[in-house]
XYZ file of C-alpha atoms in Angstrom:
632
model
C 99.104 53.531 57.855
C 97.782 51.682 60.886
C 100.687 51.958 62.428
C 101.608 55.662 61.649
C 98.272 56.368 63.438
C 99.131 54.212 66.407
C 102.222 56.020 66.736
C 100.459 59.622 66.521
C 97.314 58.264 68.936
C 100.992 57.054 71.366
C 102.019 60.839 71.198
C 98.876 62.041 72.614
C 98.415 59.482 75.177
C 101.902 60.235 76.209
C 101.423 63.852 76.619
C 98.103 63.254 78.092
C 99.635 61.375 80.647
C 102.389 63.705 81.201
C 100.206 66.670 82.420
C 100.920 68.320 85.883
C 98.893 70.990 85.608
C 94.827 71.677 83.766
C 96.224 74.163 81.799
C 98.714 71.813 79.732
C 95.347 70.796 77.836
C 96.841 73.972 75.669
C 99.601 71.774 74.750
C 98.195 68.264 74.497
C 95.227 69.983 71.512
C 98.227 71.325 69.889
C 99.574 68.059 69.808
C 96.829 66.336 68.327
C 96.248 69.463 65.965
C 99.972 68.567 64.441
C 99.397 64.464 64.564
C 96.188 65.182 62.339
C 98.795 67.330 60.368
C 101.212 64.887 60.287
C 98.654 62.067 59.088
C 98.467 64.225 56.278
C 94.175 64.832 56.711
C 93.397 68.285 56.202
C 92.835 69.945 59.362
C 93.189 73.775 60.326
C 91.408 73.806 63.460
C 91.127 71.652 66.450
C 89.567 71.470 69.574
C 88.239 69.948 72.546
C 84.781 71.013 74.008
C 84.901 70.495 77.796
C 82.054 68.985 79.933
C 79.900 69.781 77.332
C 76.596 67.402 78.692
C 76.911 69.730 81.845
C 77.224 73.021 80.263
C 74.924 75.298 77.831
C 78.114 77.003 76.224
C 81.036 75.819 74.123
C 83.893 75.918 76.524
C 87.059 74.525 74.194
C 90.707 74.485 73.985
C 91.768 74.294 70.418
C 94.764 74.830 68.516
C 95.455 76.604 65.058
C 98.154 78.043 63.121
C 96.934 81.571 64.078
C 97.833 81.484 67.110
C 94.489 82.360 68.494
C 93.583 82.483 72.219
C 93.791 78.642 73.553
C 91.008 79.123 75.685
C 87.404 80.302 74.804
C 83.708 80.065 75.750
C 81.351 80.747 73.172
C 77.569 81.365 74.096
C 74.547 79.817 72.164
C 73.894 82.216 69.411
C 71.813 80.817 66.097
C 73.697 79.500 63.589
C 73.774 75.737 61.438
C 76.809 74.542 63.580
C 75.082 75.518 67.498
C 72.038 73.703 66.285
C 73.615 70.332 65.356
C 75.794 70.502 68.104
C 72.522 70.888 70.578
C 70.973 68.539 68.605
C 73.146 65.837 68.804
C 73.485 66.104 72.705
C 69.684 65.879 72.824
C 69.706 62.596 70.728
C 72.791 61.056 72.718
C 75.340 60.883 69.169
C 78.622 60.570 69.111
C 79.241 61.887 65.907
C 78.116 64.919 63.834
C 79.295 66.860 60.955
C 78.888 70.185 59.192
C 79.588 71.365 55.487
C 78.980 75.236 55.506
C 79.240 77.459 52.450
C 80.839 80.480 51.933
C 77.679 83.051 52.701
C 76.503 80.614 55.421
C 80.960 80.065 56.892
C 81.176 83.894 56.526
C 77.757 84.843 58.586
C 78.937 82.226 60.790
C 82.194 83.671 61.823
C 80.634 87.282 61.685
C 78.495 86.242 64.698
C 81.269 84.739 66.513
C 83.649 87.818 65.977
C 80.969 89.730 67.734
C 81.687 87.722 70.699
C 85.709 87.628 70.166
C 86.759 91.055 68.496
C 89.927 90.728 69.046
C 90.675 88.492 66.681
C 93.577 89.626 64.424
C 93.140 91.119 60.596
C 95.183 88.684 58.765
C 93.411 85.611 60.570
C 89.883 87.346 59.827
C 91.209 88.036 56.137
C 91.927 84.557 56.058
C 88.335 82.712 57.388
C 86.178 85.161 55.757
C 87.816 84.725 52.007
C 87.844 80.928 52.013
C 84.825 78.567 50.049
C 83.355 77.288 53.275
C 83.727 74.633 56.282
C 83.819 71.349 56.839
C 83.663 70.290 60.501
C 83.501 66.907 62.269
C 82.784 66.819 66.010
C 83.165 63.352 68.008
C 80.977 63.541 71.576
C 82.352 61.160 73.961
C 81.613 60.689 77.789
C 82.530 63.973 78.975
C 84.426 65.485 75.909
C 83.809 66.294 72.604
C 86.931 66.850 69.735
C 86.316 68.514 66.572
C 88.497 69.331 63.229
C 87.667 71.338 60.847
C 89.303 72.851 57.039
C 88.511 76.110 55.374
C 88.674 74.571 51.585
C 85.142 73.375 52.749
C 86.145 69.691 51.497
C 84.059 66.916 53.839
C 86.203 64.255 56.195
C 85.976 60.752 55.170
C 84.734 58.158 56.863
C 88.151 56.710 57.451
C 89.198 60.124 58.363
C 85.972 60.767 60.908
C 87.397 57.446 62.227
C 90.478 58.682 63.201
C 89.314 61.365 64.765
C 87.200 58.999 66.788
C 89.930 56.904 68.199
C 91.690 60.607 69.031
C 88.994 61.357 71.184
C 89.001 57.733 72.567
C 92.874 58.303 73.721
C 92.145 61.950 75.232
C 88.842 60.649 77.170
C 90.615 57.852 77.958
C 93.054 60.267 79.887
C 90.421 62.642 80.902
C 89.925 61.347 83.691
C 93.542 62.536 85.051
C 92.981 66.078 83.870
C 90.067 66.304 86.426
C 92.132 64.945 88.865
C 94.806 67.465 88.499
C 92.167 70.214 87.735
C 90.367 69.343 91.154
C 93.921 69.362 92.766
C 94.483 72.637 91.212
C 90.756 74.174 92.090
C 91.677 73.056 95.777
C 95.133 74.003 95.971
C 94.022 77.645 94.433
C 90.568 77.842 97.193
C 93.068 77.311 99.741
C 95.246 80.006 98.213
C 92.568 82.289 98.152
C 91.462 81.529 101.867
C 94.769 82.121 102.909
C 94.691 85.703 101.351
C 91.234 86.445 102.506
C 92.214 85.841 105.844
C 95.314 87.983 105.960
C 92.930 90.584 104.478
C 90.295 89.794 107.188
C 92.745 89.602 110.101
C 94.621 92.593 108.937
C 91.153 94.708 108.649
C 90.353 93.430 112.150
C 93.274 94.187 113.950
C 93.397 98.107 112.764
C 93.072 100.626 115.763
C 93.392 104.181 113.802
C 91.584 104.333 110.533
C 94.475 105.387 108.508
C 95.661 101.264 109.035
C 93.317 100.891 105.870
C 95.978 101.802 103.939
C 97.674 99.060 105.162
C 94.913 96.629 104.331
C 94.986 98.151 100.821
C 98.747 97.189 100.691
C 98.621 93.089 102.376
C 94.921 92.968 99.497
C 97.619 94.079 97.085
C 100.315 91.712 97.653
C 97.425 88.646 98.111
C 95.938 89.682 94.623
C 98.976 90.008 92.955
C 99.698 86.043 93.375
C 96.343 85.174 92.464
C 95.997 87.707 89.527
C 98.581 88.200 86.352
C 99.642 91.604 85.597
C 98.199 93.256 88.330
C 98.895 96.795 88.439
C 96.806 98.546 91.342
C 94.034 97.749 93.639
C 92.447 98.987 96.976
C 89.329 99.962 97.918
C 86.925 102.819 97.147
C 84.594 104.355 99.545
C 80.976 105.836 98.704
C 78.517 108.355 99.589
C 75.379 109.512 98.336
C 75.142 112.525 97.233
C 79.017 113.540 97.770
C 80.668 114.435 94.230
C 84.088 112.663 95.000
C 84.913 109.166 96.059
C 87.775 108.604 98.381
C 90.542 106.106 97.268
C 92.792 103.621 99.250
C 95.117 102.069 96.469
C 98.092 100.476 96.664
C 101.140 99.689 94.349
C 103.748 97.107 94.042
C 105.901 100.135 95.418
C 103.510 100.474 98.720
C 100.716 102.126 99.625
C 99.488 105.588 97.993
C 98.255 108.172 100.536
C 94.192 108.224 100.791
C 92.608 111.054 98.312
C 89.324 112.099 96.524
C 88.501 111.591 93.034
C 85.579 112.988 91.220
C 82.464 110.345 90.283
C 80.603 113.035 88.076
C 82.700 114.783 85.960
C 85.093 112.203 84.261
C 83.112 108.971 82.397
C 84.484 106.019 83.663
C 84.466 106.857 87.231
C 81.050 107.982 86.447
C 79.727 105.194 85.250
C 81.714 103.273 88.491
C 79.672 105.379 90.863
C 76.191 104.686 88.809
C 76.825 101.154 89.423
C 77.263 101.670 92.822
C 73.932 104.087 93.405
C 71.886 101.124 91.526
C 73.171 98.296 94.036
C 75.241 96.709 91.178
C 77.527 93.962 92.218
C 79.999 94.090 89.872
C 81.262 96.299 87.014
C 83.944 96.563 84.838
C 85.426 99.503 82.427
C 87.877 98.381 79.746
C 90.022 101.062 78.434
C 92.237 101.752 75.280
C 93.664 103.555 72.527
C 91.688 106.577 72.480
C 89.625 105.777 75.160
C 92.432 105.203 77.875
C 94.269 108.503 76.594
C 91.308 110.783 77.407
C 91.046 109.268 80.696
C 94.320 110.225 81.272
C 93.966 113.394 79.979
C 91.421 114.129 82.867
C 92.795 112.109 85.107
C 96.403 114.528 85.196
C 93.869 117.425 84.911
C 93.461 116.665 88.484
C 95.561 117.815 91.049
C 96.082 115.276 93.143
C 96.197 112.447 90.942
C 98.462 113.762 88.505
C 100.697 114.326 91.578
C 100.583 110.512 92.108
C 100.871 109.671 88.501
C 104.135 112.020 88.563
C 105.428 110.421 91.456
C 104.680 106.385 89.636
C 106.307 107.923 86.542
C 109.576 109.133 88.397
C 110.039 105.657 90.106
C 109.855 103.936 87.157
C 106.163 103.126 86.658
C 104.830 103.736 83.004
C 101.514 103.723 81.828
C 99.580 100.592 80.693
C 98.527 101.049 77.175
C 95.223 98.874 78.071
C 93.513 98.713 81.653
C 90.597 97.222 82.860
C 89.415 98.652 85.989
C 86.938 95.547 87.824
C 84.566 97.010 90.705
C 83.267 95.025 93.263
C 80.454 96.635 95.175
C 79.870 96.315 98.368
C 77.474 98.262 100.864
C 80.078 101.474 101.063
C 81.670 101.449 98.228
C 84.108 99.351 95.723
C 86.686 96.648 95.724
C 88.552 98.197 92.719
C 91.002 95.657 90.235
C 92.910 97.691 87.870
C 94.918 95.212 85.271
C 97.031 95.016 82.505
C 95.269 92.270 80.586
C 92.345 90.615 80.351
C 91.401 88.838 83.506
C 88.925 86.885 84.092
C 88.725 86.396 88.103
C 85.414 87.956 88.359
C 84.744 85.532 91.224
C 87.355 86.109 93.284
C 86.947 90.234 93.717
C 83.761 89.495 94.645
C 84.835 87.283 97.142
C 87.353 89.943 98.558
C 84.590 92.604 98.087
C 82.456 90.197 100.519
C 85.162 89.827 103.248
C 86.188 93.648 103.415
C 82.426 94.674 103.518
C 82.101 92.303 106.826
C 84.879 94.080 108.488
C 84.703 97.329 107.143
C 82.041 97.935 109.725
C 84.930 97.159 112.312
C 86.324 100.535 109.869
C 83.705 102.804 110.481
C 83.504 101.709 114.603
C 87.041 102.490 114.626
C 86.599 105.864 112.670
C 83.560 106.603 114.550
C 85.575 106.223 117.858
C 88.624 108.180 116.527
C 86.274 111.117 115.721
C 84.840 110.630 119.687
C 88.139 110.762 120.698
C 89.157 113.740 118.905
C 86.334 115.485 119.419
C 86.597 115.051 123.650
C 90.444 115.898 122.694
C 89.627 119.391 121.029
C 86.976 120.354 124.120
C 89.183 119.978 126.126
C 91.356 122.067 124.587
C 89.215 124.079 123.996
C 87.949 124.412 127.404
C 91.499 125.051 128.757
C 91.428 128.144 126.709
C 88.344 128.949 127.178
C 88.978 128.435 130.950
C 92.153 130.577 130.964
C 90.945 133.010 129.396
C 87.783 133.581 132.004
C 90.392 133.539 134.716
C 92.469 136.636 133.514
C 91.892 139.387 135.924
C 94.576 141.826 133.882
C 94.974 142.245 130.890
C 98.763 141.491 130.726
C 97.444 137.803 131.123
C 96.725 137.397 127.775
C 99.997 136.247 127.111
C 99.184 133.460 129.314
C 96.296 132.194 126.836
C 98.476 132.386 123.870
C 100.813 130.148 125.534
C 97.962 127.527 126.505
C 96.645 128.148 123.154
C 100.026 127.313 121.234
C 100.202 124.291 123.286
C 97.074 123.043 122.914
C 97.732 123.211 119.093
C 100.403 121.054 119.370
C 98.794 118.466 121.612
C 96.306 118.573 118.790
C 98.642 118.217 116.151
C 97.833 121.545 114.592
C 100.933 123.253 115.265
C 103.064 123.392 111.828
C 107.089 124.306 111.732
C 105.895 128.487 111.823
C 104.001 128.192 114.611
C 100.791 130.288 115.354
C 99.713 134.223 115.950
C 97.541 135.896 116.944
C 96.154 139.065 115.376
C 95.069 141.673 118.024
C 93.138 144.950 116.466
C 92.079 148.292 117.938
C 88.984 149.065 116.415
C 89.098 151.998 113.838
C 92.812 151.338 113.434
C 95.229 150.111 111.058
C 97.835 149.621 113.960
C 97.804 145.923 115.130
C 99.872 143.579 117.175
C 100.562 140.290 116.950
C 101.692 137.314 119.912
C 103.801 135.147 118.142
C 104.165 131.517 119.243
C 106.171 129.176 117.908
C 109.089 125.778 118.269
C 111.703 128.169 118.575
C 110.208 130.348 120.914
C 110.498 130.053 124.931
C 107.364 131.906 125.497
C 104.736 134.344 123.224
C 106.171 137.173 122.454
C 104.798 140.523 121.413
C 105.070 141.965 117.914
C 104.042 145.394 117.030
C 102.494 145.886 113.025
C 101.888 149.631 113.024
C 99.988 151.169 109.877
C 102.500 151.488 107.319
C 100.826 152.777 104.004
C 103.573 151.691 101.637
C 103.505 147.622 103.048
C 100.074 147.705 103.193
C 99.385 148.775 99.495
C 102.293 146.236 98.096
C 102.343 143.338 100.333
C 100.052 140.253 99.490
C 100.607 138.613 103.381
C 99.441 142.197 104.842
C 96.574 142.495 102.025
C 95.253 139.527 102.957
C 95.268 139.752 106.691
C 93.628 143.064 106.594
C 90.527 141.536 104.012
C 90.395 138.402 106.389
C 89.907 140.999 109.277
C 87.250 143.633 107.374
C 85.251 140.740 105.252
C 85.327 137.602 107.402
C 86.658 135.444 104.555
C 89.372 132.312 105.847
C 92.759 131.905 103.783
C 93.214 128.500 103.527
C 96.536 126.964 102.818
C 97.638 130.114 100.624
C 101.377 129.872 99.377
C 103.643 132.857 99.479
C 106.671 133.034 97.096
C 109.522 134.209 98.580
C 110.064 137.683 97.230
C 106.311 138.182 98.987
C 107.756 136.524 102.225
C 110.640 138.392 102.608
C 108.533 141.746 101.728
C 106.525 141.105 104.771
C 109.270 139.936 106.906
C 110.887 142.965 106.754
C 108.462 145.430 107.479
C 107.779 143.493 111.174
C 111.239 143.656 111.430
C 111.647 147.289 110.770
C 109.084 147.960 113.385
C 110.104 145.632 116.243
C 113.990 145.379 118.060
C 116.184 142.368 118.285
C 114.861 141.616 121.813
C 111.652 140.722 120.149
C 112.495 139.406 117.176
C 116.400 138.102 117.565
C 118.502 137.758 114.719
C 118.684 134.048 114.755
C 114.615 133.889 113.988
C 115.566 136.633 111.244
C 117.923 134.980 109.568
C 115.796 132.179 108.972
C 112.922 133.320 108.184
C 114.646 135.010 105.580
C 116.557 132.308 104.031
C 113.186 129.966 104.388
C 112.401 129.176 100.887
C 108.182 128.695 101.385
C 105.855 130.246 103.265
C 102.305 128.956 103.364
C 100.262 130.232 105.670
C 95.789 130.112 106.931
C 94.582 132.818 108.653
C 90.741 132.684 110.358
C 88.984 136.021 110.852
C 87.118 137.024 113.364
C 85.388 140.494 114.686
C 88.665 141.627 116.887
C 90.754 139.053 116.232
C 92.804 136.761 113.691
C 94.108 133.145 114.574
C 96.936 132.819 111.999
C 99.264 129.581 111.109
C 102.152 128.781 109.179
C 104.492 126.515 107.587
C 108.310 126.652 106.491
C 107.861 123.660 104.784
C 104.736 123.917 102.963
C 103.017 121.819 105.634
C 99.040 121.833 104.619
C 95.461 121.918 106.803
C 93.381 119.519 105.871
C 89.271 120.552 106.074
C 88.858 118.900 109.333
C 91.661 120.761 110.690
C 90.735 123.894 109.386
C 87.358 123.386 111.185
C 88.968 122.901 114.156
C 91.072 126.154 113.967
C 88.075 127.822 113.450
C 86.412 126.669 116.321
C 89.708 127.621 118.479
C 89.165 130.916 116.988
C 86.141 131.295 117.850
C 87.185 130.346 121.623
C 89.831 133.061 121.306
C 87.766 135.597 120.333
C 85.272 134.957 122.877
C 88.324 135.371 124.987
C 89.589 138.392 123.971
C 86.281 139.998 123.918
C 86.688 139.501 127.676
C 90.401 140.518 127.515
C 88.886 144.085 125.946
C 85.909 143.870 128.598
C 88.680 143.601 131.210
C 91.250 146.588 129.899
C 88.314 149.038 129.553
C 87.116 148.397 132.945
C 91.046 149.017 134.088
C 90.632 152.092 132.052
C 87.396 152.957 133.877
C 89.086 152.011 136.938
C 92.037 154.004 136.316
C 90.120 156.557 135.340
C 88.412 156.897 138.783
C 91.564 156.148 140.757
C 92.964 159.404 138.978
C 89.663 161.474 139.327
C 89.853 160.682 143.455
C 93.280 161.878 143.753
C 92.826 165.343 141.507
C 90.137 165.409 144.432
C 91.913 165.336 147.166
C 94.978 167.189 145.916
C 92.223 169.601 144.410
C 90.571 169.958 148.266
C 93.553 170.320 150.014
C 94.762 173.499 148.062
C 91.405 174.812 148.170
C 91.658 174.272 151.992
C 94.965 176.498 152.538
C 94.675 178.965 154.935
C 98.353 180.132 154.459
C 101.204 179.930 151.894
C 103.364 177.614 153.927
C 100.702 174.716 153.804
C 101.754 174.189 150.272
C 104.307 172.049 152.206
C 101.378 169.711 152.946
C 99.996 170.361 149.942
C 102.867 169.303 147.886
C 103.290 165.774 150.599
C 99.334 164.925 149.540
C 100.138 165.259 145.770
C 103.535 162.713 146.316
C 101.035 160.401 148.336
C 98.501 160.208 145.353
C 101.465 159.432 142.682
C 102.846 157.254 144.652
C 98.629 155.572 145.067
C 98.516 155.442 141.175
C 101.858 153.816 140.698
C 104.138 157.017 140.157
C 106.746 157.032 142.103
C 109.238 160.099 141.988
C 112.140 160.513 144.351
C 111.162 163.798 144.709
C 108.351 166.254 143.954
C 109.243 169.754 143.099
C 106.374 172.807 143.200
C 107.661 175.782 142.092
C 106.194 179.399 142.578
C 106.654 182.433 140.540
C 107.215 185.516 142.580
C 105.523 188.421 141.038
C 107.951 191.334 142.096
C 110.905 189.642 141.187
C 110.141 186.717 139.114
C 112.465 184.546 141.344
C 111.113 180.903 141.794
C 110.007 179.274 144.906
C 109.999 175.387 145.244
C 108.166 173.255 147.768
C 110.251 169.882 147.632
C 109.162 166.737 149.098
């Protein structure tokens, strides 16, 4: 017998011994689990309890033919077993045991499923229907080993022994576990330095604010060798009082373009942006069966992220069946963790949460300089338009602000594939023209849109315009099919030549399959933009087309000031000549001083910009109705 036990204590020491890594100690219990098993002493549990004079929790690693989890930490809760265990440390014994009976086994294990529900039916069936439990627990220097039967039938002393001399061996190797698990703690703080630092030196060394989502992709690819079964993370970014979050995330695929979720409507990103408002620092949701398939359910309810999901899901992504999103708060928002399985690195996101909130500040300089730097770009734009526009002394020269205003656009980055127009209108008219601007186009060009009753009572594209124009309202990033397209298409080209509109640009547009086009309204005018391709404003470009439009029409006010003073002009110009023709026929004296009568009238055409080759005046004789002319 002695010697059978030797041999069994050998095969633990051996294994013991053999460990490279902390989280062998899985297979060193099992080991002892199937020595007891094999010295033929009843035993259906084992386990080691870790550092247990340091800690105020069980931590073990235990071994049992349910294959339950090999690792747990149970917290103090009241019960026969916690007590002698805590009593035992207090008195300084290395040895206690417990015999618990079926009511007091089964309340027992109903407290401790509380903390472990995951536990499976058949090994719950199992512990809850037998008589009781015996348990012996050894407490050695930094260790503790315990066995334990369900047939509730006490160890011997011989057998409490044994178990003894177990511990012994394992303590007696204990001391390389720590070794290797201080090895391992090191080795893994240097791994995680090393990733916070690529994540630190990657946040500092952006220069636009769209290089987060390349910090979202290098926190990604750091995480996903520290964490198992990582499926997405990135950061999330915060604001009181805003209704939507905006999300950085990246894949195993790459980075997913930045976009706005919700924090109100659906309940875990709800409860996400609660813990942010109350200064949490960290938060998890854990989602499942019914649970995960609701969130789902709203999450492809939304645009945008059902777009993404679609997008996963066509290159060969599917669905977890159980996440757990972790949140790490930090001043502006979240470090988000989404996983696969349980994970229990709680320390680490915070730690990653901690270095991006330090450099996010670098972020939001950067972002606050980009919107400087935009916003001097688009004055000056502005200004040139504005400044063009103040310098027209005909009206012919608004052609000349189109042009500066189509290339501003494009030095803006606001010019799509379609290009831009502008909407002139005559007030109490239907008539309108348009200057067209666009890639394909040398210069603006004129198109005419004359009131046509039968387009403008079927035609979505002219419907619009014309409410735009009356009510004031914006169309923002409305798509036309192309039946509607086509419509519209060929009513400007019914109205306007091939000079204007050549057949190349025809047959394109026609054969375009999308239109999508914004139009902004105001009193005399409508700045207009479209795509080919389905090309999209986003809100801070629409602003800025507004504000150009705005700047247009404050030109084109001027352009009208300027063609009615022409008129007015004109008008005088016209009113002096009808003078002096007027005076010099009233001055004739006798019939042939029509002659200079007829070279003042060619001198005043030829003043207002007529200019005939000749001038004929032609006088009816009364007695024989012959016709004189004057020619000059």
């Amino acid at each position: 017998r002695e010697a059978t036990i030797e041999a069994a204590l050998e095969r633990v020491r051996s294994r013991s011994m053999a460990m490279h890594k902390s989280e062998e100690l899985k297979e060193i219990i099992q080991v002892v689990y199937e020595q007891f098993l094999h010295l033929n002493i009843l035993v259906e549990h084992a386990g080691f309890i870790m550092d247990y004079k340091e800690r105020d929790d069980m931590h073990i690693w235990l071994a049992d033919q349910y294959n339950i989890p090999s690792q747990i930490t149970i917290p103090y809760f009241d019960s026969p077993h916690w007590n002698s265990f805590i009593e035992a440390k207090e008195k300084g014994l290395d040895f206690f045991a417990n015999h618990l009976g079926f009511e007091e086994k089964n309340k027992f294990y109903q407290g401790l499923f509380k903390l472990f529900p995951g536990v499976a039916d058949e090994a719950k069936d199992y512990y809850f229907n037998s008589p009781g439990l015996a348990i012996s627990t050894v407490l050695l220097e930094n260790i503790g080993l315990y066995i334990e039967n369900f047939s509730a039938i006490p160890y011997t002393d011989e057998e409490n022994a044994t178990l003894m001399r177990f511990g012994k061996v394992f303590q007696q190797t204990y001391t390389r576990f720590l070794d290797l698990q201080k090895a391992e703690a090191q080795a893994r703080e240097a791994k995680i330095e090393a990733a916070l630092e690529k994540v630190r030196s990657r946040t500092m060394g952006m220069q636009l604010s769209e290089e987060l989502g390349d910090v979202a992709t290098v926190l990604f690819k750091e995480l996903n060798q520290l964490v198992e079964n990582l499926w997405t993370c990135g950061f999330v970014l915060c604001e009181r009082e805003r209704p939507e979050d905006e999300w950085w995330l990246s894949t195993e695929t790459g980075f997913i373009p930045a976009f706005y979720l919700p924090n109100t409507s659906g309940v875990t990103h709800a409860n996400i942006y609660q813990g942010w408002l109350n200064g949490e620092s960290y938060h998890t949701e854990q989602l499942e069966g019914e649970a995960l398939k609701e969130h789902y359910e709203w999450l492809m309810n939304i645009p945008v992220s059902r777009k993404i999901f679609e997008e996963m899901m066509a290159d060969g992504f599917t669905l977890p069946t159980w996440r757990k999103l972790h949140c790490a708060y930090f001043s502006q928002g979240y470090l988000v963790i989404i996983t696969q399985v349980p994970c229990p690195e709680e320390l680490i996101f915070k730690r990653f949460a901690q270095v991006f909130d330090l450099t996010y500040t670098r972020f939001l300089d950067l972002q606050k300089a980009e919107l400087q730097a935009r916003e001097a770009k688009i004055e000056v734009a502005l200004e040139k338009i504005r400044s063009r526009s103040l310098g027209m002394h005909r009206s012919v020269e608004i052609k000349d602000v189109v042009s500066i205003l189509f290339e501003k656009l494009k030095e803006l980055d606001l010019a799509f594939d379609g290009g831009a127009a502008i909407h002139l209108f005559t007030e109490g008219s239907r008539h309108a023209v348009i200057w067209v601007a666009s890639p394909d186009l040398a210069e603006p060009t004129c198109v005419n849109l004359p009131y046509d009753e039968n387009a403008f009572e079927s035609n979505p594209i002219i419907t619009d315009v014309w409410n735009a124009k009356e009510t004031g309202e914006d169309i923002y990033n409305k798509f036309y099919s192309l039946e509607e397209k086509n419509t519209y298409f060929d009513y400007v080209f019914k109205h306007n030549d091939l000079i204007t509109v050549p057949k190349l640009s025809r047959d394109f547009i026609l054969q375009a399959d999308s239109y999508t086009a914004s139009f902004i309204a105001e009193k005399n005018s409508l700045l207009g933009a479209n795509s080919w391709t389905r090309q999209l404003f986003s809100d801070n470009d629409f602003i800025v087309l507004k504000r150009i439009a705005r700047v247009f029409e404050q030109a084109y006010i001027r352009f009208l000031d300027l063609q009615k003073a022409e008129a007015q002009s004109r008008e005088s110009q016209i009113e002096a000549a009808l003078e002096r023709v007027r005076s010099r026929t009233l001055a004739m004296q006798k019939s042939d001083e029509l002659a200079e009568t007829a070279a003042v009238l060619f001198k005043q055409l030829i003043n207002l910009g007529i200019a005939p080759n000749r001038l004929y005046i032609g006088i009816v004789r009364d007695d024989d109705g012959h016709i004189e002319f004057w020619v000059t």
